XYZ file of C-alpha atoms in Angstrom:
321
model
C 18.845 48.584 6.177
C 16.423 45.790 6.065
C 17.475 43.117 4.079
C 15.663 41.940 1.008
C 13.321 38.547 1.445
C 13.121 36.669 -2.124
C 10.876 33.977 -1.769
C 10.627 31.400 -4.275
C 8.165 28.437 -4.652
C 9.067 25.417 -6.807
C 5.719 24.568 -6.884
C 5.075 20.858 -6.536
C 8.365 19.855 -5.944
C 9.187 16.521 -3.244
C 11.194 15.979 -0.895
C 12.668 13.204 -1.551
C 14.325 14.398 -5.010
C 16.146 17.292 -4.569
C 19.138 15.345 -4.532
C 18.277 14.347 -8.373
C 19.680 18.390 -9.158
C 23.545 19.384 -9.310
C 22.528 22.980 -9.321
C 19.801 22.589 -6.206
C 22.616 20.731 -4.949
C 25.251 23.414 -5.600
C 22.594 26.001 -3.789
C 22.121 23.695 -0.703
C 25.821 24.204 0.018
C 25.190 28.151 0.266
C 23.068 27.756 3.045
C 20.689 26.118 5.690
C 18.377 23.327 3.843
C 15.486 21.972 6.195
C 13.585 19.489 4.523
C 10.891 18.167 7.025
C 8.229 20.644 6.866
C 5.052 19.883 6.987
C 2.439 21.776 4.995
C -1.032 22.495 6.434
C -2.575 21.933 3.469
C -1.097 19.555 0.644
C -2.054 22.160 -2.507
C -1.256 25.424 -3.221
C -3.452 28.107 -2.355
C -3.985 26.972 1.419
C -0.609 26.057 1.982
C 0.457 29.410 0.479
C -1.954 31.450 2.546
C -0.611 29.666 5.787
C 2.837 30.918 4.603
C 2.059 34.832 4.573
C -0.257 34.480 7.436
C 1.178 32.075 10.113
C -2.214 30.511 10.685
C -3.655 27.401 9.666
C -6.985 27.703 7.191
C -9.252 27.511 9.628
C -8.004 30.435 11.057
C -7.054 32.666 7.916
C -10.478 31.590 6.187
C -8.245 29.442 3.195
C -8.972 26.100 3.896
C -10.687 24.610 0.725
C -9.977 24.669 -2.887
C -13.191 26.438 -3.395
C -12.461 29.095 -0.620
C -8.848 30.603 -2.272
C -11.116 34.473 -2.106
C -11.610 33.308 1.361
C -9.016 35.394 3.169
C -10.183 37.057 5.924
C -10.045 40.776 6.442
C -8.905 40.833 9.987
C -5.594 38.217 9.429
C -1.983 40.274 9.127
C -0.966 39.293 5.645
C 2.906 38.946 5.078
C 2.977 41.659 2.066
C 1.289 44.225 4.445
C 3.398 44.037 7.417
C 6.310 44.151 5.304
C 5.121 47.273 3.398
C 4.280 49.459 6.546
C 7.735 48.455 7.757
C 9.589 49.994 4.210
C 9.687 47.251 1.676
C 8.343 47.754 -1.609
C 6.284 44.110 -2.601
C 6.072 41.984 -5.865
C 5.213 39.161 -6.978
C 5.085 37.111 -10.157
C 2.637 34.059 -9.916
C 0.634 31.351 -11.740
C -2.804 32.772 -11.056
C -4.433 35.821 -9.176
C -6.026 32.791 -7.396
C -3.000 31.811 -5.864
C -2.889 34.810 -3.235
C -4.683 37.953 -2.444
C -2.966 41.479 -3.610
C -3.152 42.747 -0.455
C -0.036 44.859 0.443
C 1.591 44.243 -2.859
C 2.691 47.404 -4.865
C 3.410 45.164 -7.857
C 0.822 41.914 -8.698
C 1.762 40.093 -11.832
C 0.948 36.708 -13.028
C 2.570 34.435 -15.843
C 1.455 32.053 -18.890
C 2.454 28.989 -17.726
C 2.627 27.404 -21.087
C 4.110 30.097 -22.724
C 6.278 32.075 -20.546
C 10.177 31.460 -20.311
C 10.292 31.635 -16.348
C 14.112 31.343 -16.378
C 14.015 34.969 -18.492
C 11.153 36.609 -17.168
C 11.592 35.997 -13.654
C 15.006 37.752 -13.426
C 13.573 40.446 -15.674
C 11.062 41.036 -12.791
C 13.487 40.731 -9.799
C 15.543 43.935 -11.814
C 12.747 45.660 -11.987
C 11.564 45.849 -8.871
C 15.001 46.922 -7.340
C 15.110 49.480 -9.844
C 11.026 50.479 -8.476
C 12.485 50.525 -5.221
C 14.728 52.913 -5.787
C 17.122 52.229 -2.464
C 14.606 50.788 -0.731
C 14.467 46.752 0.896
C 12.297 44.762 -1.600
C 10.278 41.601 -0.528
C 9.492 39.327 -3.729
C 7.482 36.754 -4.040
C 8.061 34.162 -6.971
C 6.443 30.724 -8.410
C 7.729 28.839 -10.211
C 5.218 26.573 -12.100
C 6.178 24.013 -14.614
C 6.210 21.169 -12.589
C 2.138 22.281 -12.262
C 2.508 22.304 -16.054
C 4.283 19.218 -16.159
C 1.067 17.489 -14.019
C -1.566 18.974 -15.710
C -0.140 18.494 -19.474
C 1.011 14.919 -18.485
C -1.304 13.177 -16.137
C -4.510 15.317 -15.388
C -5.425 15.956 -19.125
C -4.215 12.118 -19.968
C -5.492 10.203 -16.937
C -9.090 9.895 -14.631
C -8.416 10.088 -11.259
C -9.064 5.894 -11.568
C -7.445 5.054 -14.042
C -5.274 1.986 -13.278
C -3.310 2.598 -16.648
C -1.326 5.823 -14.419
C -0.490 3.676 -11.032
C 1.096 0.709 -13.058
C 3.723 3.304 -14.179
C 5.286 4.498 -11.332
C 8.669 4.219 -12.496
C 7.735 5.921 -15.669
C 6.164 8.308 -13.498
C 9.260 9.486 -11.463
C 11.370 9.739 -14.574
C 8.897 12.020 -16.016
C 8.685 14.051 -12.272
C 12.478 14.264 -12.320
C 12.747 15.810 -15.472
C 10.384 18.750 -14.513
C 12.615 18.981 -10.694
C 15.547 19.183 -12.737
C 14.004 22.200 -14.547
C 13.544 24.073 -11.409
C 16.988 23.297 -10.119
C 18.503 24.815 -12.736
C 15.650 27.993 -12.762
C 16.759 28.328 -9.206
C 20.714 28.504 -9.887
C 19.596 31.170 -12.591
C 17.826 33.319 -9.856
C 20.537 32.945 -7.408
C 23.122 33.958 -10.650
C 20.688 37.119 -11.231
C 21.113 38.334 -7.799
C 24.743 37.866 -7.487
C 25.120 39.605 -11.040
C 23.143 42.760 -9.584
C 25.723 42.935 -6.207
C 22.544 42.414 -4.051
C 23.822 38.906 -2.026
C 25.393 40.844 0.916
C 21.767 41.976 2.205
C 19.846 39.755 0.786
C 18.081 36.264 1.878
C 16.643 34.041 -0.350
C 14.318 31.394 0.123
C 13.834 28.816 -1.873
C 10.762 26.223 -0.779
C 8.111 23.910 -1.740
C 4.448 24.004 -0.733
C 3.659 20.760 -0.968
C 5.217 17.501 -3.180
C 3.334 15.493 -5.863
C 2.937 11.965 -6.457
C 3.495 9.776 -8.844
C 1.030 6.893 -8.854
C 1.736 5.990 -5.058
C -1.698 5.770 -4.168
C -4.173 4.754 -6.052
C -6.491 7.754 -6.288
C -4.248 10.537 -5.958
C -2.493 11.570 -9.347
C -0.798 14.492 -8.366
C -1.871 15.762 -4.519
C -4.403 17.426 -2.248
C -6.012 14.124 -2.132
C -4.662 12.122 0.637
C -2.114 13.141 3.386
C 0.973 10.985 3.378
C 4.459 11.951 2.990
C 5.393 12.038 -0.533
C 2.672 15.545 -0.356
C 3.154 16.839 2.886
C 6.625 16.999 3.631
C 8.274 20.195 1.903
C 11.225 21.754 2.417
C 12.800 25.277 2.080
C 16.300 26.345 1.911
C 17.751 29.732 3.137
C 20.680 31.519 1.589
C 21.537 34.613 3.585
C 24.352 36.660 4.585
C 24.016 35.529 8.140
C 23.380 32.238 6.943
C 25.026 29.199 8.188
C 26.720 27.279 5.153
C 26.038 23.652 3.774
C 23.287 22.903 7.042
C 21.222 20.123 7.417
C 18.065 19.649 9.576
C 15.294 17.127 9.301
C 13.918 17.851 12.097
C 9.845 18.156 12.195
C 8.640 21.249 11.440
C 5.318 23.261 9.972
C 4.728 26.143 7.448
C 3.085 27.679 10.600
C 6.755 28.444 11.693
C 7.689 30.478 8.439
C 5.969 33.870 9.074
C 7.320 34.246 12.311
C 10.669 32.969 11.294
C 11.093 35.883 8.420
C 9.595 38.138 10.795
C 12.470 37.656 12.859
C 14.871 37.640 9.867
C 13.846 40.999 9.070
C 13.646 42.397 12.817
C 10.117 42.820 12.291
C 8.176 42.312 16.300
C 6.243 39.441 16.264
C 2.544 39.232 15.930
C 0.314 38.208 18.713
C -1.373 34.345 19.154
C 0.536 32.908 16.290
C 0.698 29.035 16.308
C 4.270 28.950 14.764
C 7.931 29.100 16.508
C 10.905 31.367 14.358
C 13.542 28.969 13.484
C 15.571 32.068 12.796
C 18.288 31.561 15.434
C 18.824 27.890 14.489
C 19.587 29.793 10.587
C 21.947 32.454 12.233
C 23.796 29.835 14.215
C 22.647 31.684 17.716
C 21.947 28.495 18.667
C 22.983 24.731 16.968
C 19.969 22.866 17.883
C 16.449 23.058 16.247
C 14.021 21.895 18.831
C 11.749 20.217 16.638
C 8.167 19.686 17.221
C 6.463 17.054 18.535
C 3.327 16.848 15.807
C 2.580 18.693 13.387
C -0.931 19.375 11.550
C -2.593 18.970 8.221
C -5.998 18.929 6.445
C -7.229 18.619 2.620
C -10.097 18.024 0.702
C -9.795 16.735 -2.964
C -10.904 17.921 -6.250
C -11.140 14.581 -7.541
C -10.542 11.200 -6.339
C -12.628 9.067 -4.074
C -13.962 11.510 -2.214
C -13.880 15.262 -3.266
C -14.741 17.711 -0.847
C -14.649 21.168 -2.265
C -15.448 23.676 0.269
C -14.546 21.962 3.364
C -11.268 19.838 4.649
C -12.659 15.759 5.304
C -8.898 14.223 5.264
C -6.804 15.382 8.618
C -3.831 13.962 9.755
C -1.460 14.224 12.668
C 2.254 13.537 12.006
C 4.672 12.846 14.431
């Protein structure tokens, strides 16, 4: 049988802190951690839609904040080519903005404010095995309060100028560790929930970041999506699998453009035709001990706020080597 794909965003989370978490530290030693990734897109719903699609925004049609419907009818959609290939689909996220339903039998979104993600979320992951009935499940979840964090903390408190936010940085971080080390420990409870339901032995779990957040770093940018450096663009993901080599390391330079094809592979799925991305799937397996990493990778983003906004169409771009 297929084996189950449980994909989890932290939403928000950096880089550069996941060492701040015992229990993200505990999961890093079940598996292979990469932690240079570049996203396309430093915010959620483009970065996202590069994820189930393997293309950058240009190409899927998701490449503004004002463009999240934008999807375009003739891109393969992760959900769908997992569906006509057995799985039965869920997912449990912040918004219906965040992704399209396409291909997903079960579409759910959460309060952010008021839900208990560390109860629900495990609630849903039972209940779509039990939907499935036998069958492999692919589950998408999001976890949100660092979002929740930003928005309560900085966006509702702070203009995009005020000089009152950058003069706090280490404030700032204190506050941002506090919300990481509330998804560490959500994480820990979702790997707990699949152990306690005997589903580990064909299941891989991915746990990842779309894009980090800063913390006063530049002045202009309270959270992200308004600049392109590296405390936004760099993301990482860590895979737990059966196959799965143990405690693994990698910085080398990657893309969310490689993802698609990579769980493609993990799920002996053919690949699809003219994607951008390389599978990193035999580097997770151990088929082979060196990840050939790339030589640049890609990104683009237009703000909300800041110094320039640019709502409908990407006017920051940046090449990273």
């Amino acid at each position: 049988m297929k084996p189950n794909i449980i994909l989890v965003l932290l939403d928000g989370s950096r880089w550069d802190r996941t060492n701040i978490s015992s229990d993200f530290l505990d999961l890093q030693k079940k598996g292979t951690f990469v932690n240079n990734v570049t996203t396309t897109a430093p915010y959620t719903f483009s970065s996202v839609n590069t994820i189930f699609t393997g293309k950058y925004g240009k190409e899927n049609g998701v490449n503004a904040y004002y463009k999240m419907f934008k999807l375009k009818d003739s891109v393969a959609f992760l959900p769908e080519i997992l569906k006509k290939n057995g799985y039965v689909t869920s997912c449990n996220l912040i918004s219906n903005k965040v992704i399209s339903s396409r291909g997903f039998d079960i579409y759910e979104s959460h309060n952010e404010y008021e839900d208990d993600l560390s109860v629900t979320h495990p609630q849903f992951l039972q209940k779509t095995f039990e939907i499935a009935a036998g069958k492999p499940i692919f589950t998408f979840l999001q976890f949100s309060k660092i979002h929740t964090a930003t928005v309560s903390e900085v966006l509702k408190k702070y203009e995009w100028n005020d000089e009152a936010f950058y003069e706090k940085k280490d404030q700032n971080r204190i506050a941002y560790d506090n919300a990481f080390l509330s998804a560490g420990k959500y994480a820990k409870i979702i790997y707990d929930k699949l152990s306690k339901l005997n589903k580990l032995s064909n299941t891989i779990i991915i746990f990842f970041s779309d894009h980090g957040t800063g913390i006063g770093e530049r002045f202009g940018e309270r959270n992200y999506g308004v600049y392109l450096f590296e405390e936004t663009i760099r993301t990482f993901y860590l895979f737990i699998g059966p196959n799965m080599i143990k405690n693994k390391k990698s910085e080398s330079l990657l893309s969310t453009i490689d993802i698609l094809p990579t769980i493609l592979d993990l799920c002996e799925i053919d690949q699809l035709d003219n994607l951008p991305g390389q599978s990193v799937s035999k580097f997770l397996t151990n088929q082979t001990r060196k990840l050939i990493e790339k030589t640049n990778t890609f990104s683009e983003t237009g703000g909300l706020q800041g110094p320039f906004p640019s709502f409908y169409e990407p006017n920051v771009f940046c090449i990273k080597s």
